[in-house]
Coordinates of C-alpha atoms in Angstrom, one line a residue:
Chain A
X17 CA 20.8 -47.6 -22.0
X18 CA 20.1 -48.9 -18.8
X19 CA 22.5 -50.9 -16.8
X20 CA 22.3 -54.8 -17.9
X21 CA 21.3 -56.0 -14.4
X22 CA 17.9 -53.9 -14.3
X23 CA 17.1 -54.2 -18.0
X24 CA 16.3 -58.1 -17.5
X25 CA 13.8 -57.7 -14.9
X26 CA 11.8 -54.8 -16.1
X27 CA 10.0 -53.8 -19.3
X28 CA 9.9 -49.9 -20.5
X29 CA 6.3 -49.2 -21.1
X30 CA 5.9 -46.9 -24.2
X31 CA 2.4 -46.0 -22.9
X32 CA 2.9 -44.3 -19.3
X33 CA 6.3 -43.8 -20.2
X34 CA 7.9 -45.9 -17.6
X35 CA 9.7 -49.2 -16.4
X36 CA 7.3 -52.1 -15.4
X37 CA 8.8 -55.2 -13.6
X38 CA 8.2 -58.1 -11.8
X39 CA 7.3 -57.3 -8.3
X40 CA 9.5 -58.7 -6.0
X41 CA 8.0 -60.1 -2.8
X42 CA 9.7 -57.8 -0.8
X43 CA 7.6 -55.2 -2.1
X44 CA 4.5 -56.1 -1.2
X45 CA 5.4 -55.2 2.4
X46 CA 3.8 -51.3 3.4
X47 CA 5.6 -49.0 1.1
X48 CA 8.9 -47.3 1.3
X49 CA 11.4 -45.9 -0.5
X50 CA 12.7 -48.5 -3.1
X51 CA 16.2 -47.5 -5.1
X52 CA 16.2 -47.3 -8.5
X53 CA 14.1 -45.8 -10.9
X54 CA 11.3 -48.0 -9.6
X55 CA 11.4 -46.7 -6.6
X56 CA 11.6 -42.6 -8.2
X57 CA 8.1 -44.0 -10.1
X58 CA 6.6 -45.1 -6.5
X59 CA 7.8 -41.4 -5.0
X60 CA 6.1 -39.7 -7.9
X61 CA 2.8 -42.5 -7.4
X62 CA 3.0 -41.5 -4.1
X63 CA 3.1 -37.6 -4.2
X64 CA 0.0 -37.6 -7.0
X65 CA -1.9 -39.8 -4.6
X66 CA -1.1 -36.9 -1.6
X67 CA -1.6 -34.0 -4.0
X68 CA -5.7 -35.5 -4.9
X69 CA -6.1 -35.3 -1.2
X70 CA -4.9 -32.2 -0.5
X71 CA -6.6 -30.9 -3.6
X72 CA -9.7 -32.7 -2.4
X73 CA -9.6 -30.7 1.1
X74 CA -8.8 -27.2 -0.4
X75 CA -11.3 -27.9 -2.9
X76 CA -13.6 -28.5 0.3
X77 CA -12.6 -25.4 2.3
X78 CA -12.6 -22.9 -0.8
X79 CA -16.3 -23.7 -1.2
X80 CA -16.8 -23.1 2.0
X81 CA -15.2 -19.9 2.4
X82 CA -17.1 -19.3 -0.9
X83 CA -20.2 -19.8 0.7
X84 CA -19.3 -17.7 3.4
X85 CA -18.4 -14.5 1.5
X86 CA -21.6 -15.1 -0.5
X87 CA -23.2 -14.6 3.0
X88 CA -21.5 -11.5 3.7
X89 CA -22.0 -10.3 0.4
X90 CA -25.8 -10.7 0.8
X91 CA -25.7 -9.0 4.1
X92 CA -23.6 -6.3 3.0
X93 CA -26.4 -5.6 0.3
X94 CA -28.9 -5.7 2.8
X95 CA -27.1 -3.5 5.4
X96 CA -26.2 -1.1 2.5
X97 CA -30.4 -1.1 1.6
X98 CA -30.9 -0.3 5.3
X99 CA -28.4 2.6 5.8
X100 CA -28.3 3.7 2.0
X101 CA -28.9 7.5 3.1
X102 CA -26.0 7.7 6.1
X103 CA -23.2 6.3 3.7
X104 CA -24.6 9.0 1.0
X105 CA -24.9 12.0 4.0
X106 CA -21.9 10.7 6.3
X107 CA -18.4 10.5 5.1
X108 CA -17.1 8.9 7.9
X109 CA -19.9 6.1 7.6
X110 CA -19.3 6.2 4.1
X111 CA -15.3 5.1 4.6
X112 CA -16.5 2.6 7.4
X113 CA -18.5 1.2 4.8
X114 CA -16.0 1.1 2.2
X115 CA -13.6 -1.2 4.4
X116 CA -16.4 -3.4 4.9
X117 CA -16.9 -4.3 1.6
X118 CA -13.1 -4.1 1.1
X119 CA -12.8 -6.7 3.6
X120 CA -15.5 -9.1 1.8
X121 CA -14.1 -8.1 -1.9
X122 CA -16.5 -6.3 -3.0
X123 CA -15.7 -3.4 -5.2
X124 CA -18.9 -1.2 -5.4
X125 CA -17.1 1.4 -7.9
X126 CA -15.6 -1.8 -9.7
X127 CA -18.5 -0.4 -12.9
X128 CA -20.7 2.2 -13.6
X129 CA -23.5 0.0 -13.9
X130 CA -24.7 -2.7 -11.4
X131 CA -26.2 -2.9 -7.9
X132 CA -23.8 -1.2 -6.2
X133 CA -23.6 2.0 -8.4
X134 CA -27.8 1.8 -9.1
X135 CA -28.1 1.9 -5.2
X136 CA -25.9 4.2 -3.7
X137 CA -25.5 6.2 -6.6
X138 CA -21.5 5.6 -6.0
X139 CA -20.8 5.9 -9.6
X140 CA -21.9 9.5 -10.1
X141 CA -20.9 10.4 -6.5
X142 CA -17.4 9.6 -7.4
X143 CA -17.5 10.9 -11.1
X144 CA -18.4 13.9 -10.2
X145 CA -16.1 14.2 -7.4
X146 CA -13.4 13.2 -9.5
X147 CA -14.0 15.8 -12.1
X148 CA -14.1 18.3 -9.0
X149 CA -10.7 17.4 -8.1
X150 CA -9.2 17.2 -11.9
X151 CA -10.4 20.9 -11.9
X152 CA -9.2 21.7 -9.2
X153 CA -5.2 20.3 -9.6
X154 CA -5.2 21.8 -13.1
X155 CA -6.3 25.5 -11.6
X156 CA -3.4 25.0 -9.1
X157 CA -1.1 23.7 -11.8
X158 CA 0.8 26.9 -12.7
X159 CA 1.3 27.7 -9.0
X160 CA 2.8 24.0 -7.7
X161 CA 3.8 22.2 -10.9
X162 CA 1.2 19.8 -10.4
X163 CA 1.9 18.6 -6.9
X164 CA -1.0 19.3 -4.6
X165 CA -0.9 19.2 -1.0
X166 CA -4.0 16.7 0.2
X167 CA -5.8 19.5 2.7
X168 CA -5.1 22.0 0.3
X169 CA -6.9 20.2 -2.3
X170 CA -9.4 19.1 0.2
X171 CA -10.2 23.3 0.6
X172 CA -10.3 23.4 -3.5
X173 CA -12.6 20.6 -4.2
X174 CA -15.2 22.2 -1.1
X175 CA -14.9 25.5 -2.3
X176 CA -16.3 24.5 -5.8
X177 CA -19.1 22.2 -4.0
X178 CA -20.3 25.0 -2.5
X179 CA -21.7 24.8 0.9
X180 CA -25.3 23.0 -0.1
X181 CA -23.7 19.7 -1.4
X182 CA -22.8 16.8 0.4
X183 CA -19.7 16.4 2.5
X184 CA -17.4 14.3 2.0
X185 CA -14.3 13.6 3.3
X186 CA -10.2 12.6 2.9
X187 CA -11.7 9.0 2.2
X188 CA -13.2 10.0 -0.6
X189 CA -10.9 12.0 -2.4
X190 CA -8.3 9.3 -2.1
X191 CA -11.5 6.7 -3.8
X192 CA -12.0 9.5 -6.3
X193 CA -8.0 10.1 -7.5
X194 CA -7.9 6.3 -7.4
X195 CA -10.7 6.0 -10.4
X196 CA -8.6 8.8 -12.1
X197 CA -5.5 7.1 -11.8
X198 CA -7.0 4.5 -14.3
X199 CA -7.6 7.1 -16.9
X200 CA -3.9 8.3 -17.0
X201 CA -1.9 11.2 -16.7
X202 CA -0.2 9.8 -13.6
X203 CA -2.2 10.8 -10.8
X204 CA -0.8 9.1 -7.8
X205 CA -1.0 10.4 -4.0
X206 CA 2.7 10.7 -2.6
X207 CA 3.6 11.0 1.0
X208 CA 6.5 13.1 1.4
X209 CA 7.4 14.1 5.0
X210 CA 4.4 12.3 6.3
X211 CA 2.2 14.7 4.4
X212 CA -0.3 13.2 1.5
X213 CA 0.3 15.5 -1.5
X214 CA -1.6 14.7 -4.6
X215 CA 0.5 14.1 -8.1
X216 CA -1.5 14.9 -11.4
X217 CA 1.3 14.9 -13.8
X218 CA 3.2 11.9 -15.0
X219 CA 6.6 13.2 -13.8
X220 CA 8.4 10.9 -11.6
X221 CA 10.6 12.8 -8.6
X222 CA 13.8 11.8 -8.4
X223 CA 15.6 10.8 -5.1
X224 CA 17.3 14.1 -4.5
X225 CA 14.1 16.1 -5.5
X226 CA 11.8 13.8 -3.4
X227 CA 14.3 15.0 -0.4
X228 CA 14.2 18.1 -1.2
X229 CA 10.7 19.0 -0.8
X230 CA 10.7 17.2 2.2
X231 CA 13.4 18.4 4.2
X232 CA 11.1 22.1 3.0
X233 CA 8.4 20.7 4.7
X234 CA 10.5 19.5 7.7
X235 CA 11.4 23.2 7.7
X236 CA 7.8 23.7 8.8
X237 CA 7.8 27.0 6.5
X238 CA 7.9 24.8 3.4
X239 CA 10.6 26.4 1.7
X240 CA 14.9 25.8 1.8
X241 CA 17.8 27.5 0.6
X242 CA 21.0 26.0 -1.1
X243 CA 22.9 26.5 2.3
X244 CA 20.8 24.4 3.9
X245 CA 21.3 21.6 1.9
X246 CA 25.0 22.6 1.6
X247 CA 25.0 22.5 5.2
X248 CA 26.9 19.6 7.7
X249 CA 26.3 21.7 10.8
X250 CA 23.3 20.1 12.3
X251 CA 21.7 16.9 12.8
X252 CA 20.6 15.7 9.6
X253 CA 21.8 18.4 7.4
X254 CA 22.1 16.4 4.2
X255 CA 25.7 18.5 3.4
X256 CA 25.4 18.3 -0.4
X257 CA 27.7 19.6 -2.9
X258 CA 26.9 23.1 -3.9
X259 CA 26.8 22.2 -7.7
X260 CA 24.3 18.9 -6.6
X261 CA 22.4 21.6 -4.3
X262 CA 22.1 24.1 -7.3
X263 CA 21.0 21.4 -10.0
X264 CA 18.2 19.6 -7.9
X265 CA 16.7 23.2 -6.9
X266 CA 16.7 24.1 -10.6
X267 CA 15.3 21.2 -11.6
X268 CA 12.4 21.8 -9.2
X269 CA 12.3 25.3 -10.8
X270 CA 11.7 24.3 -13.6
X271 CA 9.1 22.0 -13.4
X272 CA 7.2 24.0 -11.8
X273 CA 7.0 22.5 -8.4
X274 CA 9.7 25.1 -6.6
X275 CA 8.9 29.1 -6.5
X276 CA 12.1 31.6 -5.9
X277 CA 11.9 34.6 -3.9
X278 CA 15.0 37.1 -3.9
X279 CA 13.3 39.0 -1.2
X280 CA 14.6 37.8 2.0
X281 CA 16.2 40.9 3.7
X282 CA 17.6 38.7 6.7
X283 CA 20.1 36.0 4.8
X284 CA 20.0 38.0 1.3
X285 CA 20.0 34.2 -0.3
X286 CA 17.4 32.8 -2.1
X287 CA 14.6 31.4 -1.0
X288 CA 13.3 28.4 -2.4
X289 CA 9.4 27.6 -1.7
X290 CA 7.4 24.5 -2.2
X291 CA 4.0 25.2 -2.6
X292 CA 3.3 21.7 -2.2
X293 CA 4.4 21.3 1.7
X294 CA 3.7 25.2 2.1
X295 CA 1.0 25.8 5.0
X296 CA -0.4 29.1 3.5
X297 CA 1.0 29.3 -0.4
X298 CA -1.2 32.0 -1.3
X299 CA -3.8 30.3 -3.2
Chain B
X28 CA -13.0 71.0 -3.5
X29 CA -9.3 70.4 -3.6
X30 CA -6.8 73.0 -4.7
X31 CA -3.3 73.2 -5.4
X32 CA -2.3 73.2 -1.9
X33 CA -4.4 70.0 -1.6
X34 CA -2.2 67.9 -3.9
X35 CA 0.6 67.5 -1.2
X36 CA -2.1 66.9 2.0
X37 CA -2.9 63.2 2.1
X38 CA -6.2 62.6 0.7
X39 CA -8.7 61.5 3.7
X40 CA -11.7 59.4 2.3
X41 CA -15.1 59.8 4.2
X42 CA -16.0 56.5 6.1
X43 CA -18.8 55.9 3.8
X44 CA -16.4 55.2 1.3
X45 CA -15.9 51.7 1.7
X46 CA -14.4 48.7 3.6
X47 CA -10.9 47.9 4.1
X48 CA -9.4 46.5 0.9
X49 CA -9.0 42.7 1.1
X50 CA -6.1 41.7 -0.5
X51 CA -6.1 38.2 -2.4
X52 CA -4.7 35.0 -0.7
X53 CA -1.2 35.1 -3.2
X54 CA -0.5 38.6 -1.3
X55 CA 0.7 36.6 1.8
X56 CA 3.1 34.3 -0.3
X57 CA 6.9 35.4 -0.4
X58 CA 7.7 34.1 -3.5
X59 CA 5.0 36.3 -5.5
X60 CA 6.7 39.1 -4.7
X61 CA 9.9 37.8 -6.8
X62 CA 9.7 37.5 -10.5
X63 CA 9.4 33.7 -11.3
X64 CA 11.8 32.3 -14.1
X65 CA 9.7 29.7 -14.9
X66 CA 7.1 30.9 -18.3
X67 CA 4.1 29.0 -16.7
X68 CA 4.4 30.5 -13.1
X69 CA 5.3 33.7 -13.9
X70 CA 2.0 33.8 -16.4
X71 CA 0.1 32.9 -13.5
X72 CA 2.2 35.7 -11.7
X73 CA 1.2 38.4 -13.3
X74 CA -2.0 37.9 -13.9
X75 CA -2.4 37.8 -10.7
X76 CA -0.5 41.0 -9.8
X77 CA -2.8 42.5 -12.9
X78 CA -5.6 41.5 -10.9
X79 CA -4.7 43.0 -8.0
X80 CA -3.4 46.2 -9.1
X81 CA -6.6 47.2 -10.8
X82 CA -8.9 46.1 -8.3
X83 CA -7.0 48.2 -5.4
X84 CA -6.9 51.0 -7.8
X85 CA -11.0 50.5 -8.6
X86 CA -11.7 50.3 -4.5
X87 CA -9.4 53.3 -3.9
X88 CA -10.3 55.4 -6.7
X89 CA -7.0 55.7 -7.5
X90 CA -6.0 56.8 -10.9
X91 CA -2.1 56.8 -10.8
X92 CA 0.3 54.6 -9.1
X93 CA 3.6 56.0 -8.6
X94 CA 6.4 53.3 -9.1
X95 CA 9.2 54.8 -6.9
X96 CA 6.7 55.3 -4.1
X97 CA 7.3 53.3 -1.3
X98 CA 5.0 53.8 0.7
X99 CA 2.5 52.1 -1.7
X100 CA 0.7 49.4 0.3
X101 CA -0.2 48.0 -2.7
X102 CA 3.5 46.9 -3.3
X103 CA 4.4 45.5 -0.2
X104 CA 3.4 43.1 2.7
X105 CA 5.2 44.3 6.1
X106 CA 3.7 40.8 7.9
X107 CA 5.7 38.8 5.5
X108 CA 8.6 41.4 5.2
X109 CA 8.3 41.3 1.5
X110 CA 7.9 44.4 -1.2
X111 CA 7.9 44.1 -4.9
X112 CA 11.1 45.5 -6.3
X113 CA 11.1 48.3 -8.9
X114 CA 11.8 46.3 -11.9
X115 CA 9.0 43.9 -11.1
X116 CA 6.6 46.9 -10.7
X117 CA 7.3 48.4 -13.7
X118 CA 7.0 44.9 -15.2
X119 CA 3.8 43.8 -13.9
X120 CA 2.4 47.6 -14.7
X121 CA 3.5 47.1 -18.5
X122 CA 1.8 44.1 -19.1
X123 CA -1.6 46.4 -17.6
X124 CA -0.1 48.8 -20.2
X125 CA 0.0 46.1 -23.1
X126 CA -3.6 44.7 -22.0
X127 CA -4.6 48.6 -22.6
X128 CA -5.8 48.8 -18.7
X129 CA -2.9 51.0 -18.3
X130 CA -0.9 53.8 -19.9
X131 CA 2.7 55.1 -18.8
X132 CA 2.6 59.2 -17.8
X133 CA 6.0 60.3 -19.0
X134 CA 7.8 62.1 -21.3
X135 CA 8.1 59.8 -24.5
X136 CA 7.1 57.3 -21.6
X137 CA 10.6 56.2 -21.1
X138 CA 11.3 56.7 -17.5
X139 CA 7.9 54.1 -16.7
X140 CA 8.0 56.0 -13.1
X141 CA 4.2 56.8 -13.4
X142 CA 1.2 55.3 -14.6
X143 CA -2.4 56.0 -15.1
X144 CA -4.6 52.9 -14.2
X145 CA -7.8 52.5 -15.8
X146 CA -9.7 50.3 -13.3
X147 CA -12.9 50.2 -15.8
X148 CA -11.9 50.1 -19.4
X149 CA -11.7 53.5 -21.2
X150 CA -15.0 52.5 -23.2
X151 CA -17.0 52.4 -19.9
X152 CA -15.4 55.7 -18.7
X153 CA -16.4 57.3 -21.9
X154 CA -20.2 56.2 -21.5
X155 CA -20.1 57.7 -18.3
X156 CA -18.7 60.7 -19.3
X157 CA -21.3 61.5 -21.9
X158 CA -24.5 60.1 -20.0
X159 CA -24.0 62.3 -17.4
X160 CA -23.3 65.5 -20.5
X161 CA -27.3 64.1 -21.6
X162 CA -28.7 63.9 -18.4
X163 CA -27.5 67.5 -17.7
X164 CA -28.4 69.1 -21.0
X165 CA -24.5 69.5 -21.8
X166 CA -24.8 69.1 -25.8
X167 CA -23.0 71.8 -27.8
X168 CA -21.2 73.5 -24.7
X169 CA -18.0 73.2 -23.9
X170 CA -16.7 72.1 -20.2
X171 CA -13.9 72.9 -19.0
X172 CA -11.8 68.8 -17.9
X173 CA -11.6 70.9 -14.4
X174 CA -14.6 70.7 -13.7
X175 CA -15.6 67.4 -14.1
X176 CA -13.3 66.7 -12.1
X177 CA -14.8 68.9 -9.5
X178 CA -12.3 71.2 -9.4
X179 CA -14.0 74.1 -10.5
X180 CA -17.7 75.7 -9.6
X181 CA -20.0 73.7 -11.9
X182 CA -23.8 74.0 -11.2
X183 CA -24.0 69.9 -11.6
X184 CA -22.7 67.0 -9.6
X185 CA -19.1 65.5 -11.5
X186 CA -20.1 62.2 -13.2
X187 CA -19.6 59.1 -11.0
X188 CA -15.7 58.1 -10.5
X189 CA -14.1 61.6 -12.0
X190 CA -13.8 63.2 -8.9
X191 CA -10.4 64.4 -8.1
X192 CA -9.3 62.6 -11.2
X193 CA -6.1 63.6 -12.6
X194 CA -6.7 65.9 -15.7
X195 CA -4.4 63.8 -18.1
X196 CA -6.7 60.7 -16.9
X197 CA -9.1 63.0 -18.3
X198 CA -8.0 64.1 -21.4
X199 CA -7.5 60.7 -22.7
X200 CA -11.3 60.0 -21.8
X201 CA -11.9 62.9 -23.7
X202 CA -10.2 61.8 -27.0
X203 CA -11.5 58.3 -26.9
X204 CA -14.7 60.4 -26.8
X205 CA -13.7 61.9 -29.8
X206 CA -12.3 58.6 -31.5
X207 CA -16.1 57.6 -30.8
X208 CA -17.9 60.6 -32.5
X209 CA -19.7 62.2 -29.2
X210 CA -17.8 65.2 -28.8
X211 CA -14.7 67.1 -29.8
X212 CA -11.7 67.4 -27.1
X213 CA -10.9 71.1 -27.3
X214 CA -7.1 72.0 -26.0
X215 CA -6.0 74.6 -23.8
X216 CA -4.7 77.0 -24.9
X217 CA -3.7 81.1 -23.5
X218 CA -7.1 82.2 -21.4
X219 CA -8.5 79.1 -21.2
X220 CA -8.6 75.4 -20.4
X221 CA -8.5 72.3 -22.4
X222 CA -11.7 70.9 -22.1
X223 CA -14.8 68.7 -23.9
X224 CA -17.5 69.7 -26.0
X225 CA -20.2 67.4 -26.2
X226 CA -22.3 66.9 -29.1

């Protein structure tokens, strides 16, 4: 269907799937854009041929920066050879070193088995860490519904190392919830009012909850009452409706994550606590 | 010795006795001294409470814990500003009672004011009670329950941890004794004392 004047002059080719023609003499000249569907065929010849050099270059630069890595990689092994009992004894080291390999992407927890795991012993470090700190959020469980403040859990997982075992440190514990979060059971670390508390139940916090806990931790006692977050009076004060108030604290109730206490004297309210953001929650 | 007059003098351990009692970590938590509504926390709740109530009874020697007494340190934590309320004394002290570490002391046990705490498990109490009848040739007499508690003139030393016990604590050492086939528990009755005769 092409227009009459164009259909004399140029032959479809069933083969590349496009118009052939006599080549005019003006297009021998250097190239430019051409109307007609010639000239869309030349644009398209034109962005292949640019496309093969680019791909040519990149081609060029990622085996270079393949190269390169491979480099670091070797050194990294070597260095890791040299200083094998500092990243086992130092947890500081031991972090520095992660981000090192980090930085070159190298995983050395990415198996069990392999050169990383063989020489550092990584594999069981972590295992065994992990295990520590599974134990240690399911101990807590009944207390804070499953959400773990970080130094809190820090304290946990040393007291059940014992004092002859290696240290370790924040680092590590973060590397070690990681490999659990693959297994399941939604372990994630949250940060809720700049604090790092430790999830190890698949319950997702809602908005209003998620606020909740950390205006209690804003508090700096860890705990709120439903006047507080009925409040409008100072800055801040998120002035909820008593009924919204009421349902977000008995949610939090009831999963576990809120404790009551009918016991303070000075307001007569209840208190809410958060074990979670609590300094000293009595365990 | 302590006599009559002695029950209403505050009882003054010797220094020897022991170091301050260190209460557990959950002691300096508000909330623990509220019931908790939820079934998972409040499990955790009382076992801890359990926990604590016999061990402060087993460093005090204490055999009864009074729940209307208030001045109970056991029950409260002035740094915090918190005491446990009446109702969630009595509760935490019946579930010692339905774990049989406990026993109510009243009439028909109705009132729940008053408990007897048994800070090693009646089986252990009974042991004691008749190894320390063998060791002092006490087969086929009759003691009176005053005095192993010390409360009477006995030529022997009381066995370990009846001292000053209270008599009903006692008695119910004496029938489990019984119930195991190592003595008789003989009742008082006019002229004399209720007391245990060993076999």
């Amino acid at each position: 269907p092409a227009r009459a004047g164009v259909a004399c002059l140029c032959e479809w080719s069933f083969s590349s799937q496009s118009w052939h023609g006599p080549t005019p003499p003006y297009a021998k000249r250097k190239m430019r854009r051409r109307p007609g569907i010639a000239g869309i065929q030349q644009r398209r010849d034109a962005s292949v041929a640019i496309q093969a050099v680019g791909e040519d270059a990149e081609r060029q630069s990622v085996e270079a920066m393949r190269a390169q890595l491979l480099k670091f990689r070797n050194s990294l092994e070597q260095f890791a050879l040299k200083h094998k009992s500092e990243i086992k004894q130092d947890p500081g080291f031991r972090a520095q070193f992660h981000a090192m390999c980090a930085n070159v992407g190298v995983d050395p927890l990415a198996s069990n088995k392999g050169f990383w795991t063989e020489l550092l012993g990584f594999g069981d470090f972590y295992y065994e860490l992990g295990v520590q700190v599974a134990e240690a959020c399911l101990a807590t469980r009944d207390h804070d519904g499953g959400l773990c403040d970080m130094t809190q859990l820090m304290r946990h997982v040393q007291h059940r190392r014992g004092n002859a075992a290696q240290p370790i440190s924040e680092d590590d514990l973060l590397r070690a919830i990681e490999r659990l979060a693959c297994l399941g059971g939604g372990w994630r670390v949250l940060t809720i009012g700049g604090k790092k508390v430790v999830r190890s139940v698949p319950t997702e916090l809602s908005t209003d909850q998620n606020d909740v806990i950390r205006w209690a931790s804003e508090s700096g006692v860890g705990s709120i009452t439903k006047s507080q977050l009925e409040s409008t009076k100072t800055n801040g004060a998120p002035g909820w409706h008593k009924t919204r108030a009421q349902t977000i604290l008995d949610q939090l109730v009831k999963s576990g994550i809120a404790m009551v206490d009918d016991g303070d004297a000075k307001t007569g309210e209840r208190v809410y606590w958060l074990p979670c953001v609590s300094k000293r929650n009595g365990c | 010795r302590r006599g009559p007059r002695d029950a209403l003098r505050p009882r003054v351990w010797s220094t020897t006795m022991s170091s301050s009692f260190e209460f557990p970590e959950f002691f300096e938590y508000p909330p623990y001294f509220t019931v908790q509504p939820n079934p998972d926390t409040q499990r955790k709740q009382t076992e801890l409470w359990k926990s604590l109530i016999l061990g402060w009874c087993r460093h005090h020697r204490e055999f009864t814990v009074r729940v209307d007494d208030e001045s109970l340190v056991l029950f409260r934590n002035d740094r915090i500003g918190r005491k446990l309320p009446t109702d969630a004394r009595r509760f935490f002290l019946d579930a010692l009672v339905s774990a049989g570490a406990a026993r109510w002391m009243d009439d028909g046990a109705a009132r729940k004011s008053r408990a007897l705490i048994f800070w090693q498990s009646l089986g252990v109490w009974v042991t004691v009670l008749s190894d320390w009848a063998a060791r002092n040739g006490l087969e086929g007499q009759v003691v009176a329950l005053c005095e192993i508690t010390g409360d009477d003139e006995v030529g022997v030393p009381t066995p370990d941890g009846f001292r000053d016990a209270p008599v009903e604590f006692v008695a119910l050492v004496a029938l489990e004794l019984e119930k195991k086939g190592k003595g008789v528990f003989v009742p008082s009755d006019a002229g004399r004392d209720a007391g245990v005769k060993f076999f």
